[in-house]
Tab-separated table of C-alpha atoms and ligand atoms in Angstrom:
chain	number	residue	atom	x	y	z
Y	287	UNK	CA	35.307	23.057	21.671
Y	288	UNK	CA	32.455	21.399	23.029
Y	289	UNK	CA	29.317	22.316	22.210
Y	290	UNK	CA	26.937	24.006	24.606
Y	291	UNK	CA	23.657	22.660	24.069
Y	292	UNK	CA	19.831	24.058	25.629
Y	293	UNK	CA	16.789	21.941	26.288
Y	294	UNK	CA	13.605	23.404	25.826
Y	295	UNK	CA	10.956	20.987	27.660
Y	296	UNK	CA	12.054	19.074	30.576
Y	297	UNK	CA	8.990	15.912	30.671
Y	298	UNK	CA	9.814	12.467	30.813
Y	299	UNK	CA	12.066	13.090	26.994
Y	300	UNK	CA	13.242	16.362	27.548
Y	301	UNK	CA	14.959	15.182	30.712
Y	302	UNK	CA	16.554	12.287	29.142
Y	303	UNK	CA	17.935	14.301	26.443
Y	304	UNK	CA	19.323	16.650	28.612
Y	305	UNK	CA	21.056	14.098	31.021
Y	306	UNK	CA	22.716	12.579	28.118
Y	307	UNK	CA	23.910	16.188	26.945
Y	308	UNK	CA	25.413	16.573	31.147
Y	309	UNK	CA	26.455	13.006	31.324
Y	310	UNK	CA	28.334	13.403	28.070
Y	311	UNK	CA	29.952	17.121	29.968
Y	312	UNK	CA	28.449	19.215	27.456
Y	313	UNK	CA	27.519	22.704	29.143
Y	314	UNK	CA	23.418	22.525	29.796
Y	315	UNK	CA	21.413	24.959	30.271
Y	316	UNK	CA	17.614	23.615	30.662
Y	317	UNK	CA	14.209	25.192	30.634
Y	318	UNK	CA	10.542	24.130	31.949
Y	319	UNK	CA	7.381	26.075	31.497
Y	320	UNK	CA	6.963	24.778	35.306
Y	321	UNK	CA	8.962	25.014	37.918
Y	322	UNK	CA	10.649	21.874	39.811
Y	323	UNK	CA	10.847	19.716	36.717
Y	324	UNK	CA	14.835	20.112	36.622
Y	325	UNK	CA	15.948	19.543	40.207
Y	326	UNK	CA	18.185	16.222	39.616
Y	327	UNK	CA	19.586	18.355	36.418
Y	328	UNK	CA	20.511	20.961	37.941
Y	329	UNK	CA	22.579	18.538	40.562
Y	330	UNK	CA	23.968	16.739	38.054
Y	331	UNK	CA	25.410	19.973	36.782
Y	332	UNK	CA	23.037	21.510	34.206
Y	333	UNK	CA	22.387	25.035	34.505
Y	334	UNK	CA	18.542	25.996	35.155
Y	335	UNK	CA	16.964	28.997	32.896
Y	336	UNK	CA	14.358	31.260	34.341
Y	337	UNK	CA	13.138	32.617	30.683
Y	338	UNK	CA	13.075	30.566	27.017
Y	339	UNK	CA	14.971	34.234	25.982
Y	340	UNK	CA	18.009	33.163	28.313
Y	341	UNK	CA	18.287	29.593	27.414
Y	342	UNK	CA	17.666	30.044	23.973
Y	343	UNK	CA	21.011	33.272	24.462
Y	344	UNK	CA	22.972	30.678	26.634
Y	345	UNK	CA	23.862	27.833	23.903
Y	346	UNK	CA	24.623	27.042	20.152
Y	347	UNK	CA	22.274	24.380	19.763
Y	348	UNK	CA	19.238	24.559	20.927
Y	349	UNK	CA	16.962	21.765	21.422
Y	350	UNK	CA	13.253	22.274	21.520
Y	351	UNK	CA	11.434	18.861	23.269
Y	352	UNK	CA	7.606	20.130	24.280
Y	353	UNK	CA	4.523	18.356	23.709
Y	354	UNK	CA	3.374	19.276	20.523
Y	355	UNK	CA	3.442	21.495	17.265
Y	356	UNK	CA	1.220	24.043	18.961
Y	357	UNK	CA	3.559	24.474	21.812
Y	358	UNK	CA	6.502	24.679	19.954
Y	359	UNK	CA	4.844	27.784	18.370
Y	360	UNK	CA	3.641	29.045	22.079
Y	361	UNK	CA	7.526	28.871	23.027
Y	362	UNK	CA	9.217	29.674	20.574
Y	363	UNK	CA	7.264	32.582	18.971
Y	364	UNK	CA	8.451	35.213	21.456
Y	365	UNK	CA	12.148	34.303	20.723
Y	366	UNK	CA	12.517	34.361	17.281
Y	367	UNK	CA	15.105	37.495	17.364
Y	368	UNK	CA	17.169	35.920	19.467
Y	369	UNK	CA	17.113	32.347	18.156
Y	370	UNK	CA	18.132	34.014	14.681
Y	371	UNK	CA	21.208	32.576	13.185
Y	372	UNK	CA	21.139	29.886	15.708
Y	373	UNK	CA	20.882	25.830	14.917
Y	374	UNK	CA	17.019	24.895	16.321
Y	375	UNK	CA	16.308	20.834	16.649
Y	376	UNK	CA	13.137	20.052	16.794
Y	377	UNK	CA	12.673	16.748	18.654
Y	378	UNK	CA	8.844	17.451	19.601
Y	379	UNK	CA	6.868	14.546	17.567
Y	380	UNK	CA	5.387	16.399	14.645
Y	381	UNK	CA	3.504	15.742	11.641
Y	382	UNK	CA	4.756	15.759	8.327
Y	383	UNK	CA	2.855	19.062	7.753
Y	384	UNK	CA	3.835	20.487	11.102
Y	385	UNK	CA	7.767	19.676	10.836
Y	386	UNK	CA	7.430	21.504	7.054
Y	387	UNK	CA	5.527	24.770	8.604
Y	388	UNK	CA	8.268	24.921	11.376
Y	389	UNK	CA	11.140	24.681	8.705
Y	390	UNK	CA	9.330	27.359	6.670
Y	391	UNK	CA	8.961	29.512	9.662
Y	392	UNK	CA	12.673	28.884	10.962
Y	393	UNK	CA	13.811	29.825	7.300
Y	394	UNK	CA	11.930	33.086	7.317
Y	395	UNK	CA	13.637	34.200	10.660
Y	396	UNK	CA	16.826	33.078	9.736
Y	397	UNK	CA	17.061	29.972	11.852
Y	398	UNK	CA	19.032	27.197	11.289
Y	399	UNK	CA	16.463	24.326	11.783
Y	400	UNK	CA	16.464	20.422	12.041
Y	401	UNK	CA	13.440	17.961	12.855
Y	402	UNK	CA	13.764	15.135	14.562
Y	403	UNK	CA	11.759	11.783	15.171
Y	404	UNK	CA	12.687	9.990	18.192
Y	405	UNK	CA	12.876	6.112	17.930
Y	406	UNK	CA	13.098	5.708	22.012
Y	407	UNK	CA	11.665	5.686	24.806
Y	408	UNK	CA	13.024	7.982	27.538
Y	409	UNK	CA	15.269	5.487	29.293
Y	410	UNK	CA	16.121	4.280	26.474
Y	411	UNK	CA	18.429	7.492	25.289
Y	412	UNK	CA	21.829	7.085	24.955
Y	413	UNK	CA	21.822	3.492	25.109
Y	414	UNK	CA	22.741	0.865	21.944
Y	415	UNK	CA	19.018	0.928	20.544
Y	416	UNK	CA	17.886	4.280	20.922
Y	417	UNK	CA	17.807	5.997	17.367
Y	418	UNK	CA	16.802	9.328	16.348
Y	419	UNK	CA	15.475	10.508	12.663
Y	420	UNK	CA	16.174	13.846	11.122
Y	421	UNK	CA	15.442	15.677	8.256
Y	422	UNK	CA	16.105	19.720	7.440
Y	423	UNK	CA	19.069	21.522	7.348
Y	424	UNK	CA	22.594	19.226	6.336
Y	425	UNK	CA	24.661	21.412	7.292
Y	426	UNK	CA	23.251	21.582	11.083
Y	427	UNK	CA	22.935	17.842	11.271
Y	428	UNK	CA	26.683	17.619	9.744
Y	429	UNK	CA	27.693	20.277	12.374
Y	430	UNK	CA	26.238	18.374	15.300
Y	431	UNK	CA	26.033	15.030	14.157
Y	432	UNK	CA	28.505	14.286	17.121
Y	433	UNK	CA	26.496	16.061	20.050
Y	434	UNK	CA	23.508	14.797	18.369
Y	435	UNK	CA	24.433	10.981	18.464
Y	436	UNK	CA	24.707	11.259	22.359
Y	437	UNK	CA	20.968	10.523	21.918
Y	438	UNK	CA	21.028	7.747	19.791
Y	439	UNK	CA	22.283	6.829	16.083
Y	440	UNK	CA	21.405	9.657	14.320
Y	441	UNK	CA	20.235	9.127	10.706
Y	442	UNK	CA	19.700	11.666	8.414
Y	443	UNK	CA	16.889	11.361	5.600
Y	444	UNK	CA	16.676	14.558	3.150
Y	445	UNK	CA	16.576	18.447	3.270
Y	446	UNK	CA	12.147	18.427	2.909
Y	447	UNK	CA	11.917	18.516	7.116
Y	448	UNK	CA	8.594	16.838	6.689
Y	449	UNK	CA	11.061	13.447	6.151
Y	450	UNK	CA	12.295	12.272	9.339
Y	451	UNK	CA	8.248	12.221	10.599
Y	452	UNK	CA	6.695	10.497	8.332
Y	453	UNK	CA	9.366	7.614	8.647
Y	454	UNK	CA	8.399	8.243	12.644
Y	455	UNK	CA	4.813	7.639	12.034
Y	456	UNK	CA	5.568	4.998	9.425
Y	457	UNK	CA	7.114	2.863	12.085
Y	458	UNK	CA	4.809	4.040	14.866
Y	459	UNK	CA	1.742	2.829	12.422
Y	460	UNK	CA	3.192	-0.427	12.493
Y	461	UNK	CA	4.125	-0.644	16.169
Y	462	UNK	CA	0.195	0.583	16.932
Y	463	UNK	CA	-1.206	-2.410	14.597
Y	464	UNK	CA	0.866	-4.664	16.074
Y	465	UNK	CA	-0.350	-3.905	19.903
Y	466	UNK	CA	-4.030	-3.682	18.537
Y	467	UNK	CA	-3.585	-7.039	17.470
Y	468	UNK	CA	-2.082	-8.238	20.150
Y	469	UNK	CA	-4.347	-6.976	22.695
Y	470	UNK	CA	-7.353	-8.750	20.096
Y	471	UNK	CA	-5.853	-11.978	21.292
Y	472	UNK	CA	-5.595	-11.395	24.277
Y	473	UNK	CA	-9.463	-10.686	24.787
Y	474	UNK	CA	-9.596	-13.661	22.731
Y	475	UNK	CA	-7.676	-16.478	25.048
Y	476	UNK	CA	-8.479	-14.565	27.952
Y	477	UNK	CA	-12.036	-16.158	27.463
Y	478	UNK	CA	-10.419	-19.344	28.219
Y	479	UNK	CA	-8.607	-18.061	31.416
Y	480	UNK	CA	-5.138	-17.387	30.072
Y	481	UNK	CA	-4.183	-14.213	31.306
Y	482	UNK	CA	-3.086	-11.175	29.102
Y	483	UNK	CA	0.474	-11.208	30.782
Y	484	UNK	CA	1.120	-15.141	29.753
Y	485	UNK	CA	-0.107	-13.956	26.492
Y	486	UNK	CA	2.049	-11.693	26.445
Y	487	UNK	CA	5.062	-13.527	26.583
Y	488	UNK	CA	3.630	-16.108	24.500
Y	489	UNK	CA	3.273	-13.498	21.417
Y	490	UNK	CA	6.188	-11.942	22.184
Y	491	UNK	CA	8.494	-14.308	21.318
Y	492	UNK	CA	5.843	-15.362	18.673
Y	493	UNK	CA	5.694	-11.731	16.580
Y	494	UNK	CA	9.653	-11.658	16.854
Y	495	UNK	CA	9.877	-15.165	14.924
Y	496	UNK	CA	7.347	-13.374	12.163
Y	497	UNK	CA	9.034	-9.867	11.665
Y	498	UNK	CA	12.371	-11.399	10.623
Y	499	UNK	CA	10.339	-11.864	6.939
Y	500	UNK	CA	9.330	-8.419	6.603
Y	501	UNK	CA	12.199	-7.685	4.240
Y	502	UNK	CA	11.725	-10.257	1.780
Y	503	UNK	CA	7.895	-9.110	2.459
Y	504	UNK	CA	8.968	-5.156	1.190
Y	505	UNK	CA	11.045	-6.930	-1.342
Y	506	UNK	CA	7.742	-8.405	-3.193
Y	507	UNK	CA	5.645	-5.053	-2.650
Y	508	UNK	CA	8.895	-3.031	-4.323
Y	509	UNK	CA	8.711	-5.468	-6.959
Y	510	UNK	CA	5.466	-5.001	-7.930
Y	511	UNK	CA	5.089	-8.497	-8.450
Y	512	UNK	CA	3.101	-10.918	-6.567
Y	513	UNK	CA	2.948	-13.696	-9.347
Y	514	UNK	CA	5.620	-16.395	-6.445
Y	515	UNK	CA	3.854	-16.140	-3.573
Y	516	UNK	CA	5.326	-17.183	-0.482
Y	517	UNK	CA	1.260	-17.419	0.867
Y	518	UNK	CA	-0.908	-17.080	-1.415
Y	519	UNK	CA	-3.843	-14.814	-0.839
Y	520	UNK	CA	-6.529	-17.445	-0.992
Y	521	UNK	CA	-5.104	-19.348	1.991
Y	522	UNK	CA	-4.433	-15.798	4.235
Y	523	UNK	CA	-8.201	-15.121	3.437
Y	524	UNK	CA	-9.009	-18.888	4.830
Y	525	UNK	CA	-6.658	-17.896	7.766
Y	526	UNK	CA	-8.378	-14.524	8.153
Y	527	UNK	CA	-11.903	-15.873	7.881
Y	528	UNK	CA	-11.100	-18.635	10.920
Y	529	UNK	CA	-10.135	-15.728	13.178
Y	530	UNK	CA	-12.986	-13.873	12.648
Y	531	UNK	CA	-14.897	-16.662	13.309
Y	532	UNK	CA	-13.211	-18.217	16.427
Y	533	UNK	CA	-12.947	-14.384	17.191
Y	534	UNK	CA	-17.231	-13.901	16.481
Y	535	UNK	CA	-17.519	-17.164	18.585
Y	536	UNK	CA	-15.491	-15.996	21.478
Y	537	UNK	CA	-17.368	-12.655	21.538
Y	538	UNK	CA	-14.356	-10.420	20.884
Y	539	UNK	CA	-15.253	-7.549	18.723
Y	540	UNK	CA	-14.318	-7.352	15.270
Y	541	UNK	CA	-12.558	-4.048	15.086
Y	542	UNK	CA	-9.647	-5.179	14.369
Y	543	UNK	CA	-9.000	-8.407	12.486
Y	544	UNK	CA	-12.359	-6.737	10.365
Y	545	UNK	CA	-10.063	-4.551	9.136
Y	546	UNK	CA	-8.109	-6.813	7.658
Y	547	UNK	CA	-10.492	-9.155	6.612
Y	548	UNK	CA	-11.699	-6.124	4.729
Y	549	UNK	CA	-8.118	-5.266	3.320
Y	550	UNK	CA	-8.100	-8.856	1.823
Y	551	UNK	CA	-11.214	-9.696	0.789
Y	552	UNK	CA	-10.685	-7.045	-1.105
Y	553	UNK	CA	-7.786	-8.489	-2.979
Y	554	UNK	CA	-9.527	-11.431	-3.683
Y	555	UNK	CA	-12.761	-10.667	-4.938
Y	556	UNK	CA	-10.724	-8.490	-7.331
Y	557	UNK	CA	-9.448	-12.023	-8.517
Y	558	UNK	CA	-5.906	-12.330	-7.228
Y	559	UNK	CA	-6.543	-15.565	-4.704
Y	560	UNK	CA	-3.720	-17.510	-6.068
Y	561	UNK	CA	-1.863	-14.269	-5.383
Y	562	UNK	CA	1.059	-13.647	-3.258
Y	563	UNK	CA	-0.707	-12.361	0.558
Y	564	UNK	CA	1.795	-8.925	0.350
Y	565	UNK	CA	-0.671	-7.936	-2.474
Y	566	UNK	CA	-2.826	-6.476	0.139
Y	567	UNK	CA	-0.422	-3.677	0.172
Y	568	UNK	CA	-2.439	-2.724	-2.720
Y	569	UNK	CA	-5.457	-2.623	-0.976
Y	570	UNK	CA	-4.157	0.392	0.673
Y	571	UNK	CA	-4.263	3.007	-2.686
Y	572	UNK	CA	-0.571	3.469	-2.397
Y	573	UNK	CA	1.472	6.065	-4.308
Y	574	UNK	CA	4.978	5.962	-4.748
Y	575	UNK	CA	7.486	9.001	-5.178
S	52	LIG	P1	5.622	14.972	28.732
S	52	LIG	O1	4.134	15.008	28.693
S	52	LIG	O2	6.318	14.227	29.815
S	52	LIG	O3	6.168	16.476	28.770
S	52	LIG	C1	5.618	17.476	27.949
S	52	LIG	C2	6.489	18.691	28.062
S	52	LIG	O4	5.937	19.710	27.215
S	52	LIG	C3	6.560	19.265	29.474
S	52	LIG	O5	7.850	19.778	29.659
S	52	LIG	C4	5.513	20.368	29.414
S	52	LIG	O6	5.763	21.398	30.336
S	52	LIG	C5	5.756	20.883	28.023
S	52	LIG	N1	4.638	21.649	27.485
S	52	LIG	C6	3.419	21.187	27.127
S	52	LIG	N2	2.667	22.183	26.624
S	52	LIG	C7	3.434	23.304	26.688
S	52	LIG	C8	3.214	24.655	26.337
S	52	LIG	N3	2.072	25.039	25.776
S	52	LIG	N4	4.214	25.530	26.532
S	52	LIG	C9	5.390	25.131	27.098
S	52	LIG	N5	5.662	23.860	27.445
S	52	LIG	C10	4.683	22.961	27.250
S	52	LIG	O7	6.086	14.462	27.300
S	52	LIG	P2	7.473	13.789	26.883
S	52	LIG	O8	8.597	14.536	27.491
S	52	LIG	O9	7.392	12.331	27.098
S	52	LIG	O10	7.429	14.024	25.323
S	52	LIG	C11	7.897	15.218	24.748
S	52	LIG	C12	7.913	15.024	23.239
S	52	LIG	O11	8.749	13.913	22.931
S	52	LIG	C13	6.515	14.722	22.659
S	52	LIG	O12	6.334	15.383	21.436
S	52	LIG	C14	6.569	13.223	22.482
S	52	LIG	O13	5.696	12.774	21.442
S	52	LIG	C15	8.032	13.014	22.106
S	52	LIG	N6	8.443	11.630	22.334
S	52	LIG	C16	8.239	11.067	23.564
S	52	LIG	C17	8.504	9.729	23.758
S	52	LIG	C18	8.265	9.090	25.071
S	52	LIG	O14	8.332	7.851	25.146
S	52	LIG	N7	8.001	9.832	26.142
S	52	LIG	C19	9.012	8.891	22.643
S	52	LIG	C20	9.272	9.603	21.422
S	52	LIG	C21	8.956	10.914	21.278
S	52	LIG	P3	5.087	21.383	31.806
S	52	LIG	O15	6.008	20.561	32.666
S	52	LIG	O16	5.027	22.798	32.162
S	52	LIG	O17	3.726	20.764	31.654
């Protein structure tokens, strides 16, 4: 039987998610703390809900997209009775913390409950690259792994629901770094009349070449040795140093590559020059599990 599915949260996300749930001919019933968000749903055959109580009554799965922790709460609060016994994905981004308080709160009302990280962008959902974290309840994700991989590939991490986020905000750390620094360089060659856009598609193709190492990179940091480097840390710190400088001389702020000048200099002064460069990881007070 197929599985009749709500969305709780119709912005740019919620909307995706619940066209792929239509497309896929899955009975939909949507929700919207405003009114008008769900017009081109509704045509496309989803059913609209005037109250969370009735959407949350009309499906078994029930899938809560809103903006934050806080709202999740405001919605979902009034409902607990009737969302009792029922299977609750959360696909609101979350903290760690705030994915672990709703799983603690689902558990004491008897609610099945999964948390989700999205790895997507809205029109990205349901297409070959769209992926979706979760962490919680095993027996929801085994129940709905099918429904749930309308979405994207659905991978599951562990039963602490805090999981599934902090991979999310792992990735999303490293995604943020990567557009600080690019948007460094392109104050940087901007000063010499190349636009941001040509840089753009310059570094593109440019950080692409790079990530393909980052493997062998987490390889060395698992290893715990850096004795073979690849770079040694004493010529990264030369590197560093020259784009601080041409980045000083240009009279782009230092925000950014200061950090990392920091992260390093840190490494060497601490005598591990001839080092390999992934020992900055341990510049970062890292704990393992
Ligand atoms: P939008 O800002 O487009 O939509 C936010 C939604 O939350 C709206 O439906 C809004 O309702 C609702 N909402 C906000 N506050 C409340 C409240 N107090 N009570 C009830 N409803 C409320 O955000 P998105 O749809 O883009 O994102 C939704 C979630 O998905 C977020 O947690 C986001 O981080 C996550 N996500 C989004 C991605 C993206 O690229 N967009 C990527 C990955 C994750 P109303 O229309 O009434 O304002």
């Amino acid at each position: 039987m197929t599985t009749s599915v709500t969305v709780l949260g119709l912005g740019a996300m919620g909307q995706a998610l619940a066209a792929a749930f239509v497309q896929a001919g899955h009975p939909t019933t949507v929700w919207n703390r405003s009114a008008g968000r769900d017009t081109e749903l509704v045509a496309a055959g989803a059913k609209s809900a005037q109250t969370v109580a009735e959407a949350v009554t009309a499906s078994d799965l029930i899938v809560a997209c809103l903006l934050d922790h806080r709202s999740v709460h405001e919605v979902l609060d009034p409902v607990t009775d009737i969302l009792a016994g029922r299977a609750l994905v959360n696909l609101t981004s979350t903290e760690p913390r705030g994915s672990r308080e709703l799983a603690e709160w689902a558990a004491n009302y008897g609610i099945d409950f999964l948390d989700g990280g999205i790895m997507a962008v809205p029109p990205m959902i349901g297409l070959p690259g769209s992926s979706v974290l979760y962490s919680g309840s095993r027996e929801l994700f085994d129940n709905h792994r099918a429904t749930l991989e309308l979405l994207g590939s659905a991978e599951y991490f562990g039963t602490d629901a805090g999981q599934a986020a902090l991979v999310d905000f792992a990735l999303l750390a490293g995604m943020y770094a990567m557009f600080a620094g690019f948007y460094h360089g392109a104050a940087m060659v901007r000063t010499i009349g190349i636009s941001a856009e040509e840089f753009g598609q310059r570094a593109s193709g440019w950080i692409a070449a790079m990530t393909g190492s980052l493997p062998r990179a987490g390889a060395t940091i698992d290893s715990g040795d850096y004795s073979k480097p690849f770079q040694p840390l004493d010529f990264t710190k030369a590197a560093v140093d020259a784009i601080v400088s041409a980045s000083r001389d240009a009279g782009v702020d230092l925000d950014i590559v200061g950090a990392i000048k920091n992260l390093v200099d840190r490494q060497v002064a601490d005598g591990h020059g001839a080092d390999s460069s992934e020992r900055i990881f341990e510049s970062l007070n890292p704990r393992a599990a």
